[in-house]
Amino acid sequence: MASDTRTRTSTSKHILPGEWERHRDRIVGLRRSGTILEGDDGIMAIMKREHGFVASVYICHVYTTYLTIGHLLSSSQYELQLNKWAERKNLHAEEWRQIIQTVDQYNEDGIHCDVYRNGQLIPRWTLKRKRKEYCQGHDEPVSVKGVQGRGT
């Protein structure tokens, strides 16, 4: 059995809150447009290229007795900051259940309802898919931050 040794090192400095706030609109805009966090076209690369903004990337080296497997990148400071701004990529199951329940209540009252998350329309096909995925036998209410329904 091969032994496993892991080391973690930070490749940049801690970013102060004021600096994060200066770049907030751009980072959040990229996240909401569906841009991934890592990779050559990811938020981290765009922010470095366009603004010289580099947040911590932790490199985890994995060594075994026989070979070095390589390194894994983690975008930890970005993920932490996006969570502070309530900019999670995905909603939790309970949040989807509440959204579907609210849409159903509007529909029962004869009101057409569009659902927006962070200003972006959630397509009907997404709601339909999430209904199948999360709403079988669940009807407990949960408040959802950053999600609004707009009746028309």
mmCIF file of C-alpha atoms in Angstrom:
data_model
loop_
_atom_site.group_PDB
_atom_site.id
_atom_site.type_symbol
_atom_site.label_atom_id
_atom_site.label_comp_id
_atom_site.label_asym_id
_atom_site.label_seq_id
_atom_site.Cartn_x
_atom_site.Cartn_y
_atom_site.Cartn_z
ATOM 1 C CA MET A 1 0.000 0.000 0.000
ATOM 2 C CA ALA A 2 1.475 3.346 -1.018
ATOM 3 C CA SER A 3 1.800 6.066 1.583
ATOM 4 C CA ASP A 4 0.223 9.439 0.841
ATOM 5 C CA THR A 5 1.687 12.812 1.833
ATOM 6 C CA ARG A 6 -0.110 16.082 1.135
ATOM 7 C CA THR A 7 1.234 19.593 1.502
ATOM 8 C CA ARG A 8 -0.663 22.867 1.109
ATOM 9 C CA THR A 9 0.857 26.166 0.144
ATOM 10 C CA SER A 10 -0.733 29.512 -0.623
ATOM 11 C CA THR A 11 0.394 31.223 -3.821
ATOM 12 C CA SER A 12 -0.806 34.755 -2.979
ATOM 13 C CA LYS A 13 -1.610 37.188 -0.198
ATOM 14 C CA HIS A 14 -4.869 37.625 1.697
ATOM 15 C CA ILE A 15 -7.163 40.145 -0.027
ATOM 16 C CA LEU A 16 -8.640 42.916 2.122
ATOM 17 C CA PRO A 17 -12.446 43.435 2.113
ATOM 18 C CA GLY A 18 -12.177 46.838 0.406
ATOM 19 C CA GLU A 19 -10.321 45.333 -2.524
ATOM 20 C CA TRP A 20 -12.957 42.601 -2.908
ATOM 21 C CA GLU A 21 -15.676 45.281 -2.912
ATOM 22 C CA ARG A 22 -13.902 47.242 -5.679
ATOM 23 C CA HIS A 23 -14.109 44.153 -7.898
ATOM 24 C CA ARG A 24 -17.487 42.879 -6.682
ATOM 25 C CA ASP A 25 -19.587 43.999 -9.674
ATOM 26 C CA ARG A 26 -17.228 42.360 -12.179
ATOM 27 C CA ILE A 27 -16.852 39.096 -10.213
ATOM 28 C CA VAL A 28 -20.588 38.792 -9.522
ATOM 29 C CA GLY A 29 -21.405 39.683 -13.143
ATOM 30 C CA LEU A 30 -19.122 36.937 -14.413
ATOM 31 C CA ARG A 31 -20.588 34.435 -11.944
ATOM 32 C CA ARG A 32 -24.178 35.302 -12.904
ATOM 33 C CA SER A 33 -23.354 34.989 -16.604
ATOM 34 C CA GLY A 34 -22.357 31.373 -15.972
ATOM 35 C CA THR A 35 -18.581 31.803 -16.122
ATOM 36 C CA ILE A 36 -16.799 29.051 -14.229
ATOM 37 C CA LEU A 37 -14.401 29.930 -11.407
ATOM 38 C CA GLU A 38 -11.250 28.161 -12.592
ATOM 39 C CA GLY A 39 -9.633 27.477 -15.957
ATOM 40 C CA ASP A 40 -8.224 29.657 -18.749
ATOM 41 C CA ASP A 41 -11.601 31.333 -19.341
ATOM 42 C CA GLY A 42 -12.649 31.282 -15.675
ATOM 43 C CA ILE A 43 -13.327 34.164 -13.310
ATOM 44 C CA MET A 44 -9.929 33.827 -11.632
ATOM 45 C CA ALA A 45 -8.049 34.054 -14.953
ATOM 46 C CA ILE A 46 -10.193 36.942 -16.231
ATOM 47 C CA MET A 47 -9.700 38.944 -13.029
ATOM 48 C CA LYS A 48 -5.941 38.367 -13.138
ATOM 49 C CA ARG A 49 -5.700 39.232 -16.844
ATOM 50 C CA GLU A 50 -8.011 42.277 -16.858
ATOM 51 C CA HIS A 51 -7.430 43.747 -13.388
ATOM 52 C CA GLY A 52 -4.249 42.179 -11.994
ATOM 53 C CA PHE A 53 -6.441 40.825 -9.176
ATOM 54 C CA VAL A 54 -5.050 37.601 -7.704
ATOM 55 C CA ALA A 55 -6.681 35.961 -4.693
ATOM 56 C CA SER A 56 -5.336 32.919 -2.887
ATOM 57 C CA VAL A 57 -5.097 29.724 -4.799
ATOM 58 C CA TYR A 58 -4.077 26.828 -2.618
ATOM 59 C CA ILE A 59 -1.970 24.188 -4.289
ATOM 60 C CA CYS A 60 -2.212 20.752 -2.780
ATOM 61 C CA HIS A 61 0.696 18.512 -3.784
ATOM 62 C CA VAL A 62 -0.035 14.809 -3.497
ATOM 63 C CA TYR A 63 2.910 12.451 -3.189
ATOM 64 C CA THR A 64 2.838 8.680 -3.007
ATOM 65 C CA THR A 65 5.705 6.290 -2.395
ATOM 66 C CA TYR A 66 6.042 5.649 -6.123
ATOM 67 C CA LEU A 67 5.248 8.907 -7.896
ATOM 68 C CA THR A 68 4.109 12.485 -7.597
ATOM 69 C CA ILE A 69 0.479 12.687 -8.685
ATOM 70 C CA GLY A 70 0.613 16.426 -9.226
ATOM 71 C CA HIS A 71 -1.229 19.341 -7.742
ATOM 72 C CA LEU A 72 -4.844 20.282 -7.276
ATOM 73 C CA LEU A 73 -5.980 23.911 -7.375
ATOM 74 C CA SER A 74 -8.606 25.271 -5.029
ATOM 75 C CA SER A 75 -10.196 28.682 -5.515
ATOM 76 C CA SER A 76 -10.848 29.029 -1.796
ATOM 77 C CA GLN A 77 -10.775 32.828 -1.343
ATOM 78 C CA TYR A 78 -13.099 33.344 -4.315
ATOM 79 C CA GLU A 79 -15.524 30.707 -3.041
ATOM 80 C CA LEU A 80 -15.508 32.221 0.444
ATOM 81 C CA GLN A 81 -16.173 35.717 -0.900
ATOM 82 C CA LEU A 82 -18.943 34.588 -3.273
ATOM 83 C CA ASN A 83 -20.626 32.836 -0.334
ATOM 84 C CA LYS A 84 -20.391 36.037 1.748
ATOM 85 C CA TRP A 85 -22.128 37.867 -1.107
ATOM 86 C CA ALA A 86 -24.786 35.097 -1.250
ATOM 87 C CA GLU A 87 -23.658 34.266 -4.785
ATOM 88 C CA ARG A 88 -23.860 30.513 -4.645
ATOM 89 C CA LYS A 89 -23.942 28.826 -8.013
ATOM 90 C CA ASN A 90 -26.723 26.415 -7.036
ATOM 91 C CA LEU A 91 -29.778 26.530 -4.798
ATOM 92 C CA HIS A 92 -30.411 23.916 -2.111
ATOM 93 C CA ALA A 93 -33.248 21.387 -2.437
ATOM 94 C CA GLU A 94 -35.312 23.173 0.235
ATOM 95 C CA GLU A 95 -34.997 26.438 -1.678
ATOM 96 C CA TRP A 96 -36.208 24.821 -4.921
ATOM 97 C CA ARG A 97 -39.154 23.296 -3.055
ATOM 98 C CA GLN A 98 -40.164 26.720 -1.737
ATOM 99 C CA ILE A 99 -39.888 28.299 -5.187
ATOM 100 C CA ILE A 100 -42.026 25.570 -6.779
ATOM 101 C CA GLN A 101 -44.571 25.808 -3.949
ATOM 102 C CA THR A 102 -44.848 29.585 -4.440
ATOM 103 C CA VAL A 103 -45.252 29.243 -8.224
ATOM 104 C CA ASP A 104 -47.951 26.607 -7.673
ATOM 105 C CA GLN A 105 -49.822 28.919 -5.282
ATOM 106 C CA TYR A 106 -49.800 31.726 -7.867
ATOM 107 C CA ASN A 107 -50.956 29.310 -10.588
ATOM 108 C CA GLU A 108 -53.847 28.097 -8.407
ATOM 109 C CA ASP A 109 -54.940 31.739 -8.089
ATOM 110 C CA GLY A 110 -54.791 32.134 -11.886
ATOM 111 C CA ILE A 111 -51.706 34.371 -11.821
ATOM 112 C CA HIS A 112 -48.873 33.793 -14.311
ATOM 113 C CA CYS A 113 -45.574 33.931 -12.410
ATOM 114 C CA ASP A 114 -42.006 34.349 -13.684
ATOM 115 C CA VAL A 115 -39.201 33.510 -11.275
ATOM 116 C CA TYR A 116 -35.997 35.542 -11.141
ATOM 117 C CA ARG A 117 -32.827 34.756 -9.224
ATOM 118 C CA ASN A 118 -30.354 37.608 -8.846
ATOM 119 C CA GLY A 119 -32.136 39.440 -11.651
ATOM 120 C CA GLN A 120 -31.930 36.492 -14.072
ATOM 121 C CA LEU A 121 -35.077 34.760 -15.338
ATOM 122 C CA ILE A 122 -35.226 31.080 -14.385
ATOM 123 C CA PRO A 123 -36.588 29.359 -17.526
ATOM 124 C CA ARG A 124 -39.814 27.350 -17.290
ATOM 125 C CA TRP A 125 -38.026 24.163 -18.365
ATOM 126 C CA THR A 126 -35.663 24.565 -15.382
ATOM 127 C CA LEU A 127 -38.620 24.924 -13.005
ATOM 128 C CA LYS A 128 -40.233 21.847 -14.558
ATOM 129 C CA ARG A 129 -37.034 19.821 -14.148
ATOM 130 C CA LYS A 130 -36.523 20.994 -10.551
ATOM 131 C CA ARG A 131 -40.151 20.108 -9.748
ATOM 132 C CA LYS A 132 -39.490 16.506 -10.839
ATOM 133 C CA GLU A 133 -36.183 16.450 -8.997
ATOM 134 C CA TYR A 134 -37.148 18.003 -5.649
ATOM 135 C CA CYS A 135 -40.914 18.219 -5.167
ATOM 136 C CA GLN A 136 -42.199 14.734 -4.517
ATOM 137 C CA GLY A 137 -43.815 14.671 -1.070
ATOM 138 C CA HIS A 138 -42.210 17.872 0.247
ATOM 139 C CA ASP A 139 -44.183 20.949 1.206
ATOM 140 C CA GLU A 140 -42.317 22.644 4.068
ATOM 141 C CA PRO A 141 -41.791 26.415 3.571
ATOM 142 C CA VAL A 142 -38.278 27.876 3.527
ATOM 143 C CA SER A 143 -37.299 31.514 2.899
ATOM 144 C CA VAL A 144 -35.044 32.029 -0.108
ATOM 145 C CA LYS A 145 -32.516 34.875 -0.234
ATOM 146 C CA GLY A 146 -32.053 36.530 -3.636
ATOM 147 C CA VAL A 147 -35.062 34.907 -5.329
ATOM 148 C CA GLN A 148 -38.189 36.834 -6.281
ATOM 149 C CA GLY A 149 -41.379 35.893 -8.055
ATOM 150 C CA ARG A 150 -42.925 38.426 -10.411
ATOM 151 C CA GLY A 151 -46.588 37.982 -11.222
ATOM 152 C CA THR A 152 -47.923 39.318 -14.518
#
